Each structure stands twice: as C-alpha cells, then as structure tokens.
Amino acid sequence: AINNLSPKPTRRPIVAVVDTGILPRHPDLENMLVPGIDVISDPRNSLDGDGVDTDPTDVTTNGPRGSGFHGSHVAGTIAAQTFNDDYGAGVAPMARIMPVRALGIEGGSSMEIIEGMKWAAGLPNSTGVPSPAESADIFNLSLGSRSNCSQAYESAISQIRAAGKILFASSGNESKADQLNFVGSPANCPSMISVGSTDARNGRSYFSNGGENLDL
C-alpha cells in the first residue's frame, strides 16, 4: 500500500558516485545502476588485472588494505532499492547510480578522478571510453586529501558546473586539533558543496573536518 501511495518521479536523476566502485550484483544496487567506468590505470592499484575500462566492479578485499566496499556503502546510502524487503532504504530511491571507480587499494590519482568526473558529465576526457548515453546530474565524492584545491580540480569542476551539474564532496574525516577548521580537497574547491558529518545529537561528528568553509 505504501508503495502504491508513493509519488512516481517524472525523471530519475543520475548520481555519479566517484569512489571504489560497486558490487553490481548486490540486491539493493543491481536494479539501481546505469553503466559506469573504471578509471584506475594501474592494475596493482585496481587488482582487476587491467586498466581503464567499462567495468566499475570493486574487486578489492575487505581486509586491512582493502576498500571496505566503500563505494557500495555510499551508493546504497544514496539510492539503495526501496520496498524490496531487503537491507536498507536509500535517501533518494528515485535516483540511479553511475559508478565511477577511481580509488583502489593505494588510493587514487587526482588526475584519474578528474577524468572520471569529466566522463560522467559527458565532457571531453582522456579515458578513451565512449561517453555515457545519459550524463550524470549530481556528483558525489566521498573522498579527499589534506591539500588546497588544485588548478586542475578547479578547472574541471568549473566545466562540470557550467554543464548544469551539482557536485558534493566530503569535508574529510581527519579532524584533530590542528585540522578542526580545515576542509580538504576537492571539497574546498569553488562551486563544490562541502559536506561534513553529524552525530546522533546533530552535533559535528568527532572525526569530521569543518570550519567556515563547510557548506553542509
């Protein structure tokens, strides 16, 4: 009954999740995906035996040097299939997920992240992979580094915003006495919406970076 009462969206937005990739056959994700990309060029980092391709499957382990399947966790938070009587519910179950695998067991290259973002936005890029049939509307980057916004990030984000897209990035999870008011990159780039974490009491989580540059 609840499902019948839920309004049906006239358009299902696409969220590009730039992360560690996804588990494509997870029951909460398999019906929520559009084609994605793997932009990790080094097989030692990707552990999938090849370079850039159209398979964003997260094949890294859940061990000490593994991904923890972070990309699947983020994708599920955003758009896990709802009303299927399994697992959780996404905050935006009307959305679809475009997985952009950019992080491996050794992290990720900012240049590969940028090229993956451009690909997802339908902009010229160096991946060598044909552009998606339908570009992403929203970008989620739950990643970052303790640095200022680079010119390369700023330029790419500017191009993506000019194409009418919205971008969100994590402020960082490294809050310490000397980092409490520092928002990491690329969350600190112009036109990027920086997002921190709150705890159960709606205060800032102890690990979450923040300060005057934090947007949400």
XYZ file of C-alpha atoms in Angstrom:
216
model
C 0.000 0.000 0.000
C 2.815 2.361 0.870
C 4.449 1.685 -2.464
C 1.229 2.497 -4.326
C 0.911 5.796 -2.480
C 4.484 6.879 -3.237
C 4.688 9.508 -5.993
C 6.468 8.368 -9.122
C 9.130 10.790 -10.326
C 8.783 12.122 -13.839
C 12.551 11.872 -14.229
C 15.060 9.728 -12.385
C 18.261 11.714 -11.706
C 21.637 10.055 -12.131
C 24.174 10.344 -9.320
C 27.809 9.719 -10.224
C 29.462 8.059 -7.228
C 33.200 8.630 -7.633
C 34.644 6.072 -5.250
C 35.957 2.493 -5.028
C 33.431 1.042 -7.439
C 30.425 -1.088 -6.581
C 29.243 -4.663 -6.127
C 26.953 -4.809 -9.182
C 25.010 -7.873 -8.103
C 24.133 -6.623 -4.644
C 20.314 -6.943 -4.348
C 19.970 -3.334 -3.201
C 22.078 -1.989 -6.090
C 21.655 -4.206 -9.143
C 18.409 -2.543 -10.258
C 19.619 0.984 -9.474
C 22.668 1.220 -11.734
C 23.471 2.797 -15.077
C 26.711 1.983 -16.940
C 29.828 3.324 -15.263
C 33.587 3.359 -15.693
C 36.812 2.197 -14.051
C 39.443 4.927 -14.456
C 42.224 3.230 -12.448
C 45.063 2.704 -14.909
C 47.467 0.760 -12.668
C 46.479 -2.924 -12.224
C 48.477 -3.019 -8.983
C 46.091 -0.456 -7.561
C 42.898 -1.799 -9.100
C 43.626 -5.530 -8.576
C 41.421 -6.331 -11.565
C 44.254 -7.193 -13.943
C 43.684 -4.384 -16.423
C 43.485 -0.629 -16.882
C 40.723 1.811 -17.741
C 37.526 0.099 -18.897
C 33.755 -0.003 -18.501
C 33.693 -2.382 -15.524
C 33.485 -0.451 -12.204
C 33.248 -3.594 -10.073
C 35.035 -3.285 -6.726
C 37.244 -6.385 -6.565
C 39.402 -5.318 -3.639
C 39.101 -7.133 -0.345
C 37.595 -6.078 2.935
C 40.914 -6.522 4.726
C 43.450 -4.050 6.148
C 44.406 -2.716 2.695
C 41.042 -3.240 1.089
C 38.362 -0.758 0.115
C 35.869 -1.861 2.766
C 33.500 -1.752 -0.236
C 33.170 1.954 0.480
C 31.684 2.770 -2.909
C 28.873 0.254 -2.444
C 28.180 1.680 1.005
C 27.948 5.215 -0.399
C 25.837 4.124 -3.375
C 23.457 2.306 -1.042
C 23.137 5.305 1.249
C 22.121 7.378 -1.737
C 19.851 5.063 -3.684
C 19.508 1.570 -2.227
C 16.439 -0.055 -3.737
C 13.431 0.593 -1.533
C 10.273 -1.501 -0.964
C 12.132 -4.708 -1.853
C 12.010 -6.079 1.724
C 15.816 -6.361 1.821
C 18.517 -4.465 3.683
C 18.132 -0.669 3.886
C 16.477 2.176 2.040
C 18.264 4.878 0.093
C 17.684 8.536 0.894
C 16.932 9.103 -2.804
C 15.449 5.804 -4.043
C 14.174 7.512 -7.197
C 17.772 8.125 -8.299
C 20.081 5.924 -10.326
C 23.764 5.366 -9.600
C 26.576 5.817 -12.123
C 29.628 4.173 -10.513
C 32.972 5.790 -11.289
C 35.700 3.560 -9.899
C 38.654 5.833 -9.125
C 40.026 4.515 -5.810
C 41.982 1.281 -5.392
C 43.956 -0.275 -2.559
C 46.545 2.517 -2.794
C 44.039 5.328 -3.095
C 43.553 7.290 -6.263
C 45.160 9.797 -8.594
C 43.546 13.225 -8.705
C 44.013 13.245 -12.482
C 42.169 9.933 -12.849
C 39.412 11.203 -10.549
C 39.107 14.332 -12.684
C 38.964 12.402 -15.954
C 36.321 10.097 -14.485
C 34.265 13.111 -13.455
C 34.530 14.612 -16.940
C 33.474 11.289 -18.489
C 30.436 11.062 -16.220
C 29.496 14.644 -17.113
C 29.697 13.882 -20.825
C 32.617 16.275 -21.303
C 35.792 15.698 -23.359
C 38.198 13.477 -21.418
C 41.229 11.249 -21.835
C 39.725 7.912 -20.721
C 39.274 6.548 -24.224
C 35.852 5.217 -23.209
C 32.792 6.407 -25.194
C 30.701 8.965 -23.317
C 27.670 7.677 -21.401
C 24.344 7.722 -23.232
C 22.993 9.940 -20.473
C 25.348 12.007 -18.333
C 25.174 12.304 -14.558
C 23.172 15.097 -12.937
C 24.782 15.014 -9.491
C 28.285 14.083 -8.376
C 29.198 12.588 -5.012
C 32.855 12.403 -3.963
C 33.227 10.861 -0.527
C 36.987 11.213 -0.819
C 39.657 13.837 -0.415
C 43.114 14.875 0.698
C 44.640 17.376 3.102
C 45.524 19.963 0.493
C 44.254 23.111 -1.145
C 42.177 22.994 -4.292
C 44.432 22.409 -7.292
C 44.092 24.281 -10.549
C 43.221 21.007 -12.289
C 40.354 20.309 -9.888
C 39.124 23.897 -10.060
C 39.088 23.884 -13.855
C 37.284 20.544 -14.124
C 34.688 21.449 -11.515
C 34.063 24.759 -13.266
C 33.431 22.934 -16.553
C 31.096 20.434 -14.905
C 29.139 23.179 -13.140
C 28.853 25.068 -16.438
C 27.207 21.943 -17.854
C 24.488 22.293 -15.199
C 25.675 19.611 -12.781
C 25.764 19.741 -8.959
C 28.799 18.472 -7.049
C 29.191 17.347 -3.431
C 32.376 16.259 -1.650
C 33.318 15.128 1.833
C 34.996 17.712 4.052
C 37.300 15.000 5.417
C 37.401 12.572 8.331
C 40.679 13.691 9.889
C 39.567 16.252 12.420
C 42.261 16.885 15.004
C 43.297 19.941 16.975
C 45.267 21.337 14.026
C 42.740 20.335 11.367
C 39.422 21.095 13.053
C 38.711 24.038 10.759
C 40.202 22.701 7.542
C 38.059 21.394 4.681
C 40.033 19.071 2.432
C 40.290 18.919 -1.351
C 38.294 18.777 -3.597
C 35.573 19.832 -1.130
C 37.351 23.174 -0.706
C 37.173 23.984 -4.426
C 34.918 26.769 -5.697
C 31.465 25.550 -6.798
C 31.887 22.297 -4.849
C 29.423 21.780 -1.978
C 31.401 20.564 1.046
C 29.625 18.177 3.402
C 30.569 17.193 6.946
C 29.199 14.533 9.267
C 26.848 14.865 12.235
C 26.413 12.568 15.210
C 23.248 11.208 16.816
C 22.725 14.518 18.630
C 23.045 16.591 15.448
C 26.413 17.925 16.504
C 29.543 17.594 14.420
C 30.992 14.090 14.466
C 34.287 13.983 16.342
C 36.171 12.957 13.195
C 34.560 15.360 10.732
C 36.521 18.304 9.353
C 34.671 21.612 9.374
C 35.065 25.334 9.809
C 33.965 28.412 7.918
C 34.421 26.727 4.525
C 31.967 23.948 5.348
C 28.674 24.233 3.447
C 26.577 21.438 4.993
